[in-house]
Every structure is written in C-alpha cells, then in structure tokens.
Short mmCIF file of C-alpha atoms and ligand atoms in Angstrom, two decimals:
data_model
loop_
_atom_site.label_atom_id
_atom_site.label_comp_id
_atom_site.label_asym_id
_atom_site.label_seq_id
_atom_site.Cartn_x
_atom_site.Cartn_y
_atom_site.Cartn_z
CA UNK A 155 3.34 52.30 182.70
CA UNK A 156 5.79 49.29 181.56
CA UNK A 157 5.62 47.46 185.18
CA UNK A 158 8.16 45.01 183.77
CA UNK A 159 10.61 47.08 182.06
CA UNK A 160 11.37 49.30 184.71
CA UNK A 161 14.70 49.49 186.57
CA UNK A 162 14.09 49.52 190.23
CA UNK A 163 15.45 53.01 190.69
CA UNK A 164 12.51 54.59 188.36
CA UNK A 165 9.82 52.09 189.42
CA UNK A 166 10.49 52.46 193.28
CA UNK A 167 12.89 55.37 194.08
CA UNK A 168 11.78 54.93 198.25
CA UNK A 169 13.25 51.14 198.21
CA UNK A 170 15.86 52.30 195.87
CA UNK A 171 17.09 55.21 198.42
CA UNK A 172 17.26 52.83 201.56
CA UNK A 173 19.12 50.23 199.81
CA UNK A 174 21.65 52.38 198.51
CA UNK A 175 21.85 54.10 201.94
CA UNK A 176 22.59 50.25 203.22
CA UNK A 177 25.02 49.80 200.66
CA UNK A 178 26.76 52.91 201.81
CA UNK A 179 26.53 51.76 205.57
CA UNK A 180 28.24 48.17 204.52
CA UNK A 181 31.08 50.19 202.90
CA UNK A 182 31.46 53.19 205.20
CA UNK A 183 31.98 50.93 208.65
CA UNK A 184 34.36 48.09 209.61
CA UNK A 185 31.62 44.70 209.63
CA UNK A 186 32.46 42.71 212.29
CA UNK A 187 29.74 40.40 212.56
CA UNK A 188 31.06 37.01 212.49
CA UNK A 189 28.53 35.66 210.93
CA UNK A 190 28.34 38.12 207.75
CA UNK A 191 30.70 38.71 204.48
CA UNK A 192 30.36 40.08 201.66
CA UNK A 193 29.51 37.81 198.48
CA UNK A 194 31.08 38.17 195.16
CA UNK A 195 29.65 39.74 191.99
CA UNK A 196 28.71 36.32 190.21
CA UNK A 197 26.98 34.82 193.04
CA UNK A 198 24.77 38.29 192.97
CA UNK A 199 24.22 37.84 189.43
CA UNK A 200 23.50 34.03 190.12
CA UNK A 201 20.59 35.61 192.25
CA UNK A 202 19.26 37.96 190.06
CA UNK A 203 18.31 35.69 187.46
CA UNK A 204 15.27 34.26 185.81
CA UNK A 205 15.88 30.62 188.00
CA UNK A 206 14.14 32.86 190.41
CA UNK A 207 10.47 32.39 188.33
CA UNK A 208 10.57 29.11 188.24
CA UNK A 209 8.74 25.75 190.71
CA UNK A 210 10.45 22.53 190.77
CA UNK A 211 9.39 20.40 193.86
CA UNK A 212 11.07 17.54 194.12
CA UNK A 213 14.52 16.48 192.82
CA UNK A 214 16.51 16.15 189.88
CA UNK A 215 14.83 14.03 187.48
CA UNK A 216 11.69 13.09 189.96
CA UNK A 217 9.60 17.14 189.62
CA UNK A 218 5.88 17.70 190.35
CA UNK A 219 6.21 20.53 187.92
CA UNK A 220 7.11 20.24 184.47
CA UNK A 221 10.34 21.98 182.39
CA UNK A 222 12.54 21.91 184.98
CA UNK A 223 15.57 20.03 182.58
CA UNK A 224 18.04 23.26 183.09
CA UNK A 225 17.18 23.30 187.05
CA UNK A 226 17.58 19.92 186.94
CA UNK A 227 21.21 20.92 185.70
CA UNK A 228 21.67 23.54 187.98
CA UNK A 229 20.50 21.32 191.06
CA UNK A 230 23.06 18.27 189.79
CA UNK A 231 26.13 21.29 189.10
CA UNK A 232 25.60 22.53 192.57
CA UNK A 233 25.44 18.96 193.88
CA UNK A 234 28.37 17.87 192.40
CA UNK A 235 30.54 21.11 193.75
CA UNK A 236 29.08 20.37 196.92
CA UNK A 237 31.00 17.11 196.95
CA UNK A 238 34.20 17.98 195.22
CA UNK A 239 34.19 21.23 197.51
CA UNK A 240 34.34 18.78 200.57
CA UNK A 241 36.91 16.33 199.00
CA UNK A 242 33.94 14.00 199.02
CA UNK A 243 32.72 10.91 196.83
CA UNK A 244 28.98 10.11 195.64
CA UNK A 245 29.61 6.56 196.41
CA UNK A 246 29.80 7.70 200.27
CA UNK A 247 28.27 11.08 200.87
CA UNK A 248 24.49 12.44 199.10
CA UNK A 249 23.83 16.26 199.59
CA UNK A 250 20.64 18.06 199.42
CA UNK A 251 21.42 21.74 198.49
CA UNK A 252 17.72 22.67 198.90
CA UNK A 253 17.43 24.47 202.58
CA UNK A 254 16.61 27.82 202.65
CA UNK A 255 19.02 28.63 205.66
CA UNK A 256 21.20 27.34 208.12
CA UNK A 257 18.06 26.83 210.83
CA UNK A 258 15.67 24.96 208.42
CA UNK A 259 18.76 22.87 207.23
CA UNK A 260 19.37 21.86 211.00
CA UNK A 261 15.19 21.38 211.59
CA UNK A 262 15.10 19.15 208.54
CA UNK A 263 17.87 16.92 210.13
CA UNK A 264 16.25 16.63 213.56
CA UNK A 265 13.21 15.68 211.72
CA UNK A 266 14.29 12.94 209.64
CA UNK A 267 16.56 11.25 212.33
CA UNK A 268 14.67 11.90 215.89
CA UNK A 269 11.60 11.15 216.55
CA UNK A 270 8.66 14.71 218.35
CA UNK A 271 10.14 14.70 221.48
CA UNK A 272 13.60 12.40 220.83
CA UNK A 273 16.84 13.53 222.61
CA UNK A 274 19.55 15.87 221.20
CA UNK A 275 22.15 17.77 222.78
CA UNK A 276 24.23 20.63 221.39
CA UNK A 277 26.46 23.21 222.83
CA UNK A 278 24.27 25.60 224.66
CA UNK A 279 23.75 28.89 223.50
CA UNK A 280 25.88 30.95 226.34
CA UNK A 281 28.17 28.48 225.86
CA UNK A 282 29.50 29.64 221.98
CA UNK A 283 26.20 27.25 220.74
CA UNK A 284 23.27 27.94 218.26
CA UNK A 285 19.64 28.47 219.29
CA UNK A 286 18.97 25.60 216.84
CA UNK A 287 21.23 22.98 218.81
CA UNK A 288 18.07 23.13 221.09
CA UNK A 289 18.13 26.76 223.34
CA UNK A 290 15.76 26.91 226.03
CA UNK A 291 15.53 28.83 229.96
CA UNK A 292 14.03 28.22 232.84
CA UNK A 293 11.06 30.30 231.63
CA UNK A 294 10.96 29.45 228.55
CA UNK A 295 11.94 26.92 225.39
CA UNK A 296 13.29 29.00 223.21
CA UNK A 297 14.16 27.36 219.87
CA UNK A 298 11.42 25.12 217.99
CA UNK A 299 14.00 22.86 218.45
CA UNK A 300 13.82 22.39 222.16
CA UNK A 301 9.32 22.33 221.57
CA UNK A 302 9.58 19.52 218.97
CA UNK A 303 12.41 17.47 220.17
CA UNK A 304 14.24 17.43 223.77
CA UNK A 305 17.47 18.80 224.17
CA UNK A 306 19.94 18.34 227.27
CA UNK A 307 23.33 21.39 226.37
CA UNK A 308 26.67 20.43 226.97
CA UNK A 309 29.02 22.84 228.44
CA UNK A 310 32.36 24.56 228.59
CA UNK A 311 34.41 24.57 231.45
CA UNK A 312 34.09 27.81 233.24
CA UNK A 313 37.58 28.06 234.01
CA UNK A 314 39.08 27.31 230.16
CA UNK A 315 37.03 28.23 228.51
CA UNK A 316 36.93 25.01 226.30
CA UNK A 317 34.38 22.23 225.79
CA UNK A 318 34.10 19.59 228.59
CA UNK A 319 33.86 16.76 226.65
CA UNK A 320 34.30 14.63 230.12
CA UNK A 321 31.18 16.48 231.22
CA UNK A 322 29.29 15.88 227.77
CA UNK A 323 30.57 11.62 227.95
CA UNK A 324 29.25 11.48 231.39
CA UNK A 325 25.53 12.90 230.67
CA UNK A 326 24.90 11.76 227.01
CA UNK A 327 25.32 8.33 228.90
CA UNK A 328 22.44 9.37 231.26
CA UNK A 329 20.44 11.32 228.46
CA UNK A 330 20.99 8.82 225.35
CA UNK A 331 20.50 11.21 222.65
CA UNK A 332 19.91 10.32 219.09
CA UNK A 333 21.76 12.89 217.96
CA UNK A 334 24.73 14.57 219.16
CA UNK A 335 25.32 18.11 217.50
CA UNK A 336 29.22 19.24 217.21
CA UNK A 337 28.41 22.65 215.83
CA UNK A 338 29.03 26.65 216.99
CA UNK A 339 28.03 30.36 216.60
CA UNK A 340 30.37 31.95 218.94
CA UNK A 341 33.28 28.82 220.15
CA UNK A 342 36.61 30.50 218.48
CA UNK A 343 37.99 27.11 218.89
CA UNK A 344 38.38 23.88 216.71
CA UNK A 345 36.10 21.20 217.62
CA UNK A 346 37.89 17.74 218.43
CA UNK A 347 35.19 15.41 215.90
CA UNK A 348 36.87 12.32 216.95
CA UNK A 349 36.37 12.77 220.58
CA UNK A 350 32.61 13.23 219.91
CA UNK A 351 32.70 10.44 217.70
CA UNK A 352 33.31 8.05 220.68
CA UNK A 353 31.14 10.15 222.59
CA UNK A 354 27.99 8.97 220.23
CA UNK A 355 29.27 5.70 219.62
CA UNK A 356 28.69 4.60 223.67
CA UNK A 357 25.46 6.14 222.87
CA UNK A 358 24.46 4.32 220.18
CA UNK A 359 24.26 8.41 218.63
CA UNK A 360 24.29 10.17 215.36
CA UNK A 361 26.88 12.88 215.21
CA UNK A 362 26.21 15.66 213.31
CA UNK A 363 28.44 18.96 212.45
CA UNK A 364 26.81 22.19 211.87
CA UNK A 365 29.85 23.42 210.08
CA UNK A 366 27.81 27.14 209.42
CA UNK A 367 30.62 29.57 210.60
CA UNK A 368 33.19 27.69 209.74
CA UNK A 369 32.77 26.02 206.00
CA UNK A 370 35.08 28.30 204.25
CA UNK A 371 37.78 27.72 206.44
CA UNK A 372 36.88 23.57 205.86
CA UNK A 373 36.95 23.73 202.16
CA UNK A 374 40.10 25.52 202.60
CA UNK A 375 41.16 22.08 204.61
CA UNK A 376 42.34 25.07 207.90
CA UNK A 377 40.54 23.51 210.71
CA UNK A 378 39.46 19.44 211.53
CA UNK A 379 37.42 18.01 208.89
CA UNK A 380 33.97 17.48 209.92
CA UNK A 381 33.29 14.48 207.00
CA UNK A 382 35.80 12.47 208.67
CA UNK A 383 33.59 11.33 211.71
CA UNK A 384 30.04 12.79 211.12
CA UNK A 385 27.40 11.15 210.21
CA UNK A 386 25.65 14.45 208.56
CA UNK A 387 27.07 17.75 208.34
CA UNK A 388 24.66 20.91 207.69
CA UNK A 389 26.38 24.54 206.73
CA UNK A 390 25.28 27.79 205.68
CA UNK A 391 26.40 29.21 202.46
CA UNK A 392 26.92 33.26 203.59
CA UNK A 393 29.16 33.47 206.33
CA UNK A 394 33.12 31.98 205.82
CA UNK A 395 31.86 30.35 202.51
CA UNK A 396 30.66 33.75 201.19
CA UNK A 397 28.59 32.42 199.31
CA UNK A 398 24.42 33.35 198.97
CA UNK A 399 22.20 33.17 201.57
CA UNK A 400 21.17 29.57 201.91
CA UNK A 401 21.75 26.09 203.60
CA UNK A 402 22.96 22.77 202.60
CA UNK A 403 22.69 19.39 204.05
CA UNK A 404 25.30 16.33 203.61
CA UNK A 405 24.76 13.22 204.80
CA UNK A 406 26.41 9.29 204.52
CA UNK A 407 25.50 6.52 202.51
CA UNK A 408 26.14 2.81 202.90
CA UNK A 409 25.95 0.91 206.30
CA UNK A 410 28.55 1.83 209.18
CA UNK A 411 28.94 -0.58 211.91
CA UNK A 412 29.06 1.32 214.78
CA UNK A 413 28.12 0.25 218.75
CA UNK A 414 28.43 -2.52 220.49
CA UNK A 415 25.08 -3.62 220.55
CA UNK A 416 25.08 -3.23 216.03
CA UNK A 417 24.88 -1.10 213.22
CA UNK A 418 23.47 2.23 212.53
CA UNK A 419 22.51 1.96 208.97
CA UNK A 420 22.75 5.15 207.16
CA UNK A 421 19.45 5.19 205.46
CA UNK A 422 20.16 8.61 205.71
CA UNK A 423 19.42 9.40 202.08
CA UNK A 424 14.96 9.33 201.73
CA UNK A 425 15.07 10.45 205.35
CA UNK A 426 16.94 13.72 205.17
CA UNK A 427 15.73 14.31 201.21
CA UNK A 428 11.94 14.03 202.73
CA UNK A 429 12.37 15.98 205.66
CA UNK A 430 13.54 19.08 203.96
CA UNK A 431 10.70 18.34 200.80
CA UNK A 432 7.75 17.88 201.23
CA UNK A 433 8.50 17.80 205.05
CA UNK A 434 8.92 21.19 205.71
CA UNK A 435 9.99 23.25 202.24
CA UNK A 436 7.90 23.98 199.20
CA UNK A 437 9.99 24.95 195.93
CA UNK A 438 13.69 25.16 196.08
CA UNK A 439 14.79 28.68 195.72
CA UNK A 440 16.58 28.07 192.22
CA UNK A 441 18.89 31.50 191.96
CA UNK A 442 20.01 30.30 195.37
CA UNK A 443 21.09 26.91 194.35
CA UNK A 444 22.36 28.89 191.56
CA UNK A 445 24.25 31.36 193.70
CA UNK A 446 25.41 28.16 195.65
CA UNK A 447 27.47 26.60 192.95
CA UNK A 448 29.04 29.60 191.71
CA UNK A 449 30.04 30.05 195.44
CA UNK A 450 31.18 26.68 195.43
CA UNK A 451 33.42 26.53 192.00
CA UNK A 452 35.13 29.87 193.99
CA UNK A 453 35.92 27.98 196.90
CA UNK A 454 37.95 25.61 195.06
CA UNK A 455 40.80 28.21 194.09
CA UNK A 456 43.82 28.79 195.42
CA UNK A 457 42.76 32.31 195.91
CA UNK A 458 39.76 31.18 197.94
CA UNK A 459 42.81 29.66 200.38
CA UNK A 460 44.60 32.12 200.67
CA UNK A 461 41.34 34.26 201.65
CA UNK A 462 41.04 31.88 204.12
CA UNK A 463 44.62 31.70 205.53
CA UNK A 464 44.08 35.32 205.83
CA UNK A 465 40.72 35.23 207.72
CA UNK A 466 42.38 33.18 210.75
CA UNK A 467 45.79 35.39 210.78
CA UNK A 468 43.61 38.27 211.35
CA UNK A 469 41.30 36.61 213.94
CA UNK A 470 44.73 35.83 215.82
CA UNK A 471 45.66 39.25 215.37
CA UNK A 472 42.97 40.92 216.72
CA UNK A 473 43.15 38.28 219.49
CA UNK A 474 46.54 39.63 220.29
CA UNK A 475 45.88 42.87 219.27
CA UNK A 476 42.94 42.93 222.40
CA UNK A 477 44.52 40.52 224.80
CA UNK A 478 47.90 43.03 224.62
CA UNK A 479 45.41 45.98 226.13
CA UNK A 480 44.01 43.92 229.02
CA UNK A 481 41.13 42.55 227.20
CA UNK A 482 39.87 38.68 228.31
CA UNK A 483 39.04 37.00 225.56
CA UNK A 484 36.96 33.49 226.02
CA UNK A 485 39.43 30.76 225.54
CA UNK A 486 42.13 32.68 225.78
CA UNK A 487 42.53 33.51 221.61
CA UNK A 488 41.53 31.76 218.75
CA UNK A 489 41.46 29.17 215.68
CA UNK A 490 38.99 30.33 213.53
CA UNK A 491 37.19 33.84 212.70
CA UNK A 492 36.11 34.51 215.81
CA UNK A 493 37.18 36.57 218.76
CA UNK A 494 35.01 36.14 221.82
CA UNK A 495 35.52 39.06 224.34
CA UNK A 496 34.53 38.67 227.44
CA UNK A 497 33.46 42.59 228.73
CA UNK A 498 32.60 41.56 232.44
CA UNK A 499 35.95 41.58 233.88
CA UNK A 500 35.59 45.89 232.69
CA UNK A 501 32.84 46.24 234.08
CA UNK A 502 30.91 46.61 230.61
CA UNK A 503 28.31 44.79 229.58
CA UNK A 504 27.39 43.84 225.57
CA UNK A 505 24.40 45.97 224.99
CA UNK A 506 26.59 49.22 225.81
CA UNK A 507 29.56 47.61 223.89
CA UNK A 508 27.41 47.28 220.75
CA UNK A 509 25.61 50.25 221.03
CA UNK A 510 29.31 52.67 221.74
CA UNK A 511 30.75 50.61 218.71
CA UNK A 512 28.16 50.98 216.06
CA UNK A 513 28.06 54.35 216.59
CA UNK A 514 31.55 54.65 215.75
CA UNK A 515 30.58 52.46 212.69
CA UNK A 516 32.00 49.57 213.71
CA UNK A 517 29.44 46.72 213.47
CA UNK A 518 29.20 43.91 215.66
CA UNK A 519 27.06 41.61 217.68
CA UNK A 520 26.56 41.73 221.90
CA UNK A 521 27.00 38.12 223.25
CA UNK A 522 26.40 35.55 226.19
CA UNK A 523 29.62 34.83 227.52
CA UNK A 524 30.45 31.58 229.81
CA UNK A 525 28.25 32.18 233.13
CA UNK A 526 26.05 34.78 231.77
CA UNK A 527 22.77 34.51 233.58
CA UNK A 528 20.35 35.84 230.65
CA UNK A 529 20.84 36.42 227.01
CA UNK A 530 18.96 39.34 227.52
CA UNK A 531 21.71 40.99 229.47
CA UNK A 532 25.18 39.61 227.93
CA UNK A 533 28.32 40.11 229.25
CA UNK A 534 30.64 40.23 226.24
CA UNK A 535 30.52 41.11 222.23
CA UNK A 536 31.59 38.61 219.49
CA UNK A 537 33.91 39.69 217.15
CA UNK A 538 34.51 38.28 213.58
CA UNK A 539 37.48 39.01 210.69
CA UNK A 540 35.64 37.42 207.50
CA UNK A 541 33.68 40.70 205.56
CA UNK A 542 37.41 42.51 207.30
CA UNK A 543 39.49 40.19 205.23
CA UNK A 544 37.27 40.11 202.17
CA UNK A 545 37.85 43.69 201.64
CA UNK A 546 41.76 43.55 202.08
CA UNK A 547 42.66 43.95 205.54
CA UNK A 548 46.22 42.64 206.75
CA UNK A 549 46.98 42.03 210.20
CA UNK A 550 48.93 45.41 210.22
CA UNK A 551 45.32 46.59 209.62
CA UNK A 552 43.46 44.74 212.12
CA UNK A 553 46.12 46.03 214.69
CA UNK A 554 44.78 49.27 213.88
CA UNK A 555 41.39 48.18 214.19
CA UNK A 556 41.83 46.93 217.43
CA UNK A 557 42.97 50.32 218.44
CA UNK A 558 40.07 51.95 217.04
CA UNK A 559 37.55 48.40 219.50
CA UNK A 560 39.61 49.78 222.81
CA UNK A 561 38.95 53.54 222.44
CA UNK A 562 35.32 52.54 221.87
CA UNK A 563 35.19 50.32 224.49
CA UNK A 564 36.90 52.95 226.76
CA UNK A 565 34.38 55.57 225.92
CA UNK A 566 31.54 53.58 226.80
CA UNK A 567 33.11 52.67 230.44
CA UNK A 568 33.62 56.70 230.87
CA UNK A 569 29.65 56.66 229.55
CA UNK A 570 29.30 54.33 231.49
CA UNK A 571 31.13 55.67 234.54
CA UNK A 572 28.51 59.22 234.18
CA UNK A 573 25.34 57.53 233.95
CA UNK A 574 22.38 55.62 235.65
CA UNK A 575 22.21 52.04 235.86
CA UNK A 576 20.27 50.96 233.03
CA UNK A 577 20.98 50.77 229.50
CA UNK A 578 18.66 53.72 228.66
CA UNK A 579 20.28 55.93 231.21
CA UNK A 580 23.55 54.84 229.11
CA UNK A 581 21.98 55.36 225.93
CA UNK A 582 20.67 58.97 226.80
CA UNK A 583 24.17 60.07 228.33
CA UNK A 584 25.61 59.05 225.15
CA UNK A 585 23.13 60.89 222.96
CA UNK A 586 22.38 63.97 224.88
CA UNK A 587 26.10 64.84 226.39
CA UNK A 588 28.18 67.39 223.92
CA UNK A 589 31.72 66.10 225.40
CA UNK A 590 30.98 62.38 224.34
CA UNK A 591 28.97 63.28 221.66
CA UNK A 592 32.08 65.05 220.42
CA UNK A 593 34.45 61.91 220.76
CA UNK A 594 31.91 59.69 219.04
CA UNK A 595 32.01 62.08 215.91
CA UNK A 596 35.83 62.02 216.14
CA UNK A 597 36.47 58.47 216.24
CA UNK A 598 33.60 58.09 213.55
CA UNK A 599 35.10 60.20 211.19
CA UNK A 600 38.72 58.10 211.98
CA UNK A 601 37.10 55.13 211.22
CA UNK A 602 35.23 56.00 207.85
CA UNK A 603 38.11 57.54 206.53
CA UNK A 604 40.29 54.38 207.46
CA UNK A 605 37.37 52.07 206.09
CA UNK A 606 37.38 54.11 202.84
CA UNK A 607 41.55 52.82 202.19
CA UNK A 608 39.68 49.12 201.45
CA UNK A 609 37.16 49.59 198.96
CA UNK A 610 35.48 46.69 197.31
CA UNK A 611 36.07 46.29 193.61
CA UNK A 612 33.08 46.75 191.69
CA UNK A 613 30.67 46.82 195.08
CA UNK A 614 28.68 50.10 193.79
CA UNK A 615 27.63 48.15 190.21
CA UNK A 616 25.72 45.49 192.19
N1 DSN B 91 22.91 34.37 213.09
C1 DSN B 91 24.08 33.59 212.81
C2 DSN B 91 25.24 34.03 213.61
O1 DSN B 91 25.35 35.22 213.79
O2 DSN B 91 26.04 33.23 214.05
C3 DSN B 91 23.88 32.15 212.97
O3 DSN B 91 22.57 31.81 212.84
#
C-alpha cells in the first residue's frame, strides 16, 4: 500500500467519519462561542501545505537548519502584514509571528520581561479575564502563570459591571508590578489603554494588551487602539481575526522615557525574540505562519470591515434582543463580540444553560460572572456573534436567534423547576423525561432548519 498517496478518506475512513460528522455539527448549529470563527478557504490551504515538513529554528536569515530561504520569505511576508495590518512602522514596532497560541504568546512575554516570581496583574478570571493574566484560588494556583510569576487581579465593580481602574491605581501602587496586562476573554467592553497607561507609569510598569478576542475588530480600527499606549501587545490569530490557529507577539523599539524616577528602555526586541525561541518553542509551525499572512492580507479589505462592523451590530443586537426579555447582561450591553449574561438573577446557573442550549444545537460556553464564588459552578454563559456573522447573519437574524437563547433558557428553568438539586439530577430529567425530551427535539429541528438558510460557501470542499 502507497502510504503517501492516499487521500485521507481511503487511508483512514474512522478519522475521516468523525471529522466529517464535526464538520456537519459546525454547520448544522448556531456557534456561539466567542472565542471561535470560522477561517477562510486560503488560510486552510495555507495549512495544508508542504511548509508543514519543514525545521527552521531561529529567525529570518539567522536558522540552525539549512534551506529555509522560502520560509525565510514566508516569515518576513507575514511580518510585514503584521505591521501594515496594525497601521504600524518597523522603525517603532518588531513582531515575532512564531507562538503557537495565544497562552504561549502571553508565557513568552512574562518570561522575557519579569523575572520567576516578578509581579503582574491582569483582570481576574471571574472578572471577564484570562487564566493566563495569572488565575489562581484559594486552593489552588491555577495558571502556570500565577506558579512562575506572582500575580495580584484587578477587579470590576460589582455594581457596573465595569473595570475599577481607581481600585487597580490604588493596589498596583502597593503591589508594583512589572507588568500590567490590559487584556480579556469575557469583558464585552472597550478597554480605556490610556488610563492604564498612567496606571503603569506611577509604577514604573510595562503595559501590555492581550488583544486575542478582539484583533479583528482592531485591524478594522472599531474599538481603542492598543499600539497607541502599550508597550507589547500579544493576539491570537482564530477568533475576531479568523485567521489560523496561532499567536503573535508585537512589541516597541527605541527608548521611551517614561517615570519619574527614568526611562524604561525598550530592549524589548532579543528579550521577547529569545523567550519565545529557544526559551520555550522549538520550530515555528511554518503552514501557520503561512496561514497567518494570508489571514492578515484579508484583514486589510474593505470587506474584512465591513465583517467587522457587522460582528459588533449583532453583538448589540443580541444585547437588546436579551435585555428586551428580562435578561441581565454584565455591563449592561456591549462594544465588542461579546454578550455576557448573567443567569443568576433566573435562578439558572451556566452548566444547565450550556448543557439545555447545546442540545438545541446552539453552541456556547458556561461562564464566571462578577461575584461567582467558583469557576466550577458559574453563574452565567458567554455569548459571542463572530462564526454568526461570518456565515451571514443580520441583526434581523440574531433577533431571531435570541428568540430561539430564551426558549432554551426557559426550558431549562422548567427542567430545572422538576428536578433535584444537582446538575446530574438536571441532566437526567432532561434526558429521561418524554415531555421535555419532546420540546428539545422541536426547538432542535427549528434551529437546524434556520441554521441551514446561512450556508458557508464552499465549507464542504475543505
Ligand atoms: N479559550 C479562549 C476563549 O474562549 O476565550 C481564550 O483562550
């Protein structure tokens, strides 16, 4: 047998099956996962090519391998797109598109500028924060970030819903971190950079953006511009960028004179190139570089705006669309892609939200919300419009959808209502009873047949 020559439906019809089944699932539902999209053809095709066979530690030009002159192109394209993407110059800003994700990306920066066990502070995770801004519990530290390096949260106000930046002035002057993090996973609002800018100024501070969930909608120049104050600013490549799955890292060059006390210097360059190799990567993942630039040349066109403009009118929609039927979201609505819903105030908790929702094919992710005591247990779902928008929905569409969240939502409180305390109680009234059974095949079928009005062109070729 040709092991080579094989397409993968003949060499491995069992992987074949559940891949096509997933493909099916992606088109069948309504993804709501914030953080997910789909990516376009080329950037698939940038994946799936040879670039994937090949080494090349190091950088352009400086290799431990040899013939690595066209991934030294590729490298340099994706480089350059990085910058014009941005609106940036080469003079002020170096980026490394190397990481292999959003969480390495952020690792590599905390290694190159803080010292094992320097300060950093981030928005904490129940707060709309990452894991990676330096999550831990009483119990337990969660994120490598909070074993290597030490990380004191900042907060929201409980009662807004919005980031006390009064709170975060008053105890980065106690803490003195090196780095302050401006960066979210679930905070549907835009981030003030210039207030955090002072803030890590009297500190003497970097500030860095992780600009993950929200790089699309910055190329598209929708929401504050992160390069204008930061020092470095990480992203992922899959979520509003829809691009492949991969991280990037841009940081300043030159000198900045920035505290009272002198200047920070931005030797940012060998630090931040070192950290990610041969600090903590091995070989670059080429096709992802690859798929990086393609994404990157797409994010340049007007029709990459407009995608954009499109994403945030149907976050605000759906925002509306929720708040209209009694539903609290966290800050009271939205700027970006995010709706934040906070479930408590029903009497609902996430788990049973997620569960009642993806059974009606509707995908999307359970989630602390402001006061929650454990992630284990969240009180509220997030809620994204990006993969929505990508395959054609209007805000005449998301109203719908919202329509389709509250009856969900409603049949897991009457679950809810008719069952035992715990989740499995909930989980085995919802499988086992015929009546609710009954509504979750209804509103299934309602929902796939909607979902099949927006198909993706081209998604069953790739
Ligand atoms: N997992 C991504 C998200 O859902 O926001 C970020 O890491």
């Amino acid at each position: 047998m040709d092991l080579l020559n094989q397409n993968l439906d003949e060499t491995d019809p069992e992987l074949f099956n559940i891949i096509k089944n997933e493909k099916s699932r992606q088109m069948t539902g309504l993804e709501m996962i914030a953080s997910e999209n789909f990516t376009s053809r080329s950037v698939l095709q940038a994946l799936s090519t040879c670039l994937h066979n090949k080494y090349s530690e190091g950088y352009p030009g400086q290799r431990y391998y040899g013939g690595n002159e066209h991934i030294d192109e590729v490298e340099r394209l994706c480089q350059k797109r990085a910058l014009d993407t941005y609106g940036l110059t080469s003079d002020k800003w170096g980026v490394n598109v190397q990481p292999y994700s959003g969480s390495p990306a952020n690792f590599a920066v905390y290694t190159a500028l803080v010292e094992p066990h320097g300060r950093i502070m981030g928005l904490d995770l129940p707060d709309g924060g990452h894991l990676t801004h330096g999550y831990f519990t009483e119990k337990k530290k969660i994120s490598a970030t909070s074993i290597f390096f030490e990380s004191m949260p900042y907060k929201i106000d409980p009662k807004t819903g919005l980031i006390d930046y009064d709170q975060l002035q008053k105890t980065a002057k106690l803490f003195k971190p090196k780095v302050i993090i401006a960066g979210i996973s679930c905070y549907p609002r835009n981030l003030d950079y210039k207030r955090f800018r002072e803030i890590a100024d009297e500190n003497g501070a970097y500030l860095m953006a992780d600009m993950a969930h929200v790089s699309g909608l910055v190329a598209a120049r929708l929401v504050p511009d992160p390069f204008e104050y930061c020092d470095v600013v990480t992203t992922t490549t899959h979520k509003t960028l829809r691009g492949p799955r991969a991280g990037v890292i841009f940081y300043r060059k030159g000198i900045r004179s920035v505290t009272k006390s002198g200047e920070i210097a931005y030797d940012l360059e060998d630090k931040i190139n070192q950290a990610v190799f041969p600090g903590l990567q091995g070989g670059p993942h080429n096709n992802a570089i690859a798929g990086i630039a393609t994404a990157l040349k797409q994010a340049q066109s007007p029709a990459f705006k407009k995608y954009q403009e499109q994403v945030i009118l149907n976050a605000k929609t759906l925002a509306k669309a929720l708040q209209e039927r009694q539903y609290t979201c966290v800050t009271g609505g939205t700027d970006n892609h995010i709706v934040w819903l906070d479930l408590r105030p029903l009497g609902l908790n996430g788990s049973r939200a997620e569960k009642v929702l993806e059974d009606i094919c509707i995908a999307c992710n359970k989630n602390t919300v402001p006061g929650d005591k454990s992630a284990l247990n969240p009180g509220g779902i997030r809620l994204g419009t990006p993969a929505l928008t990508t395959r054609g929905l209007k805000e005449k569409d998301i109203e719908k959808v919202a329509e389709f969240i509250h009856r969900g939502l409603q049949l897991a409180l009457d679950v809810k209502s008719r069952s035992g305390p715990m989740l499995k109680d909930f989980k085995a009234k919802l499988a086992e009873d015929p009546e609710f059974q009954n509504r979750i095949t209804e509103l299934r079928t309602e929902i796939q047949n909607f979902a099949s009005l927006f198909p993706l062109p081209g998604f069953d070729d790739y």
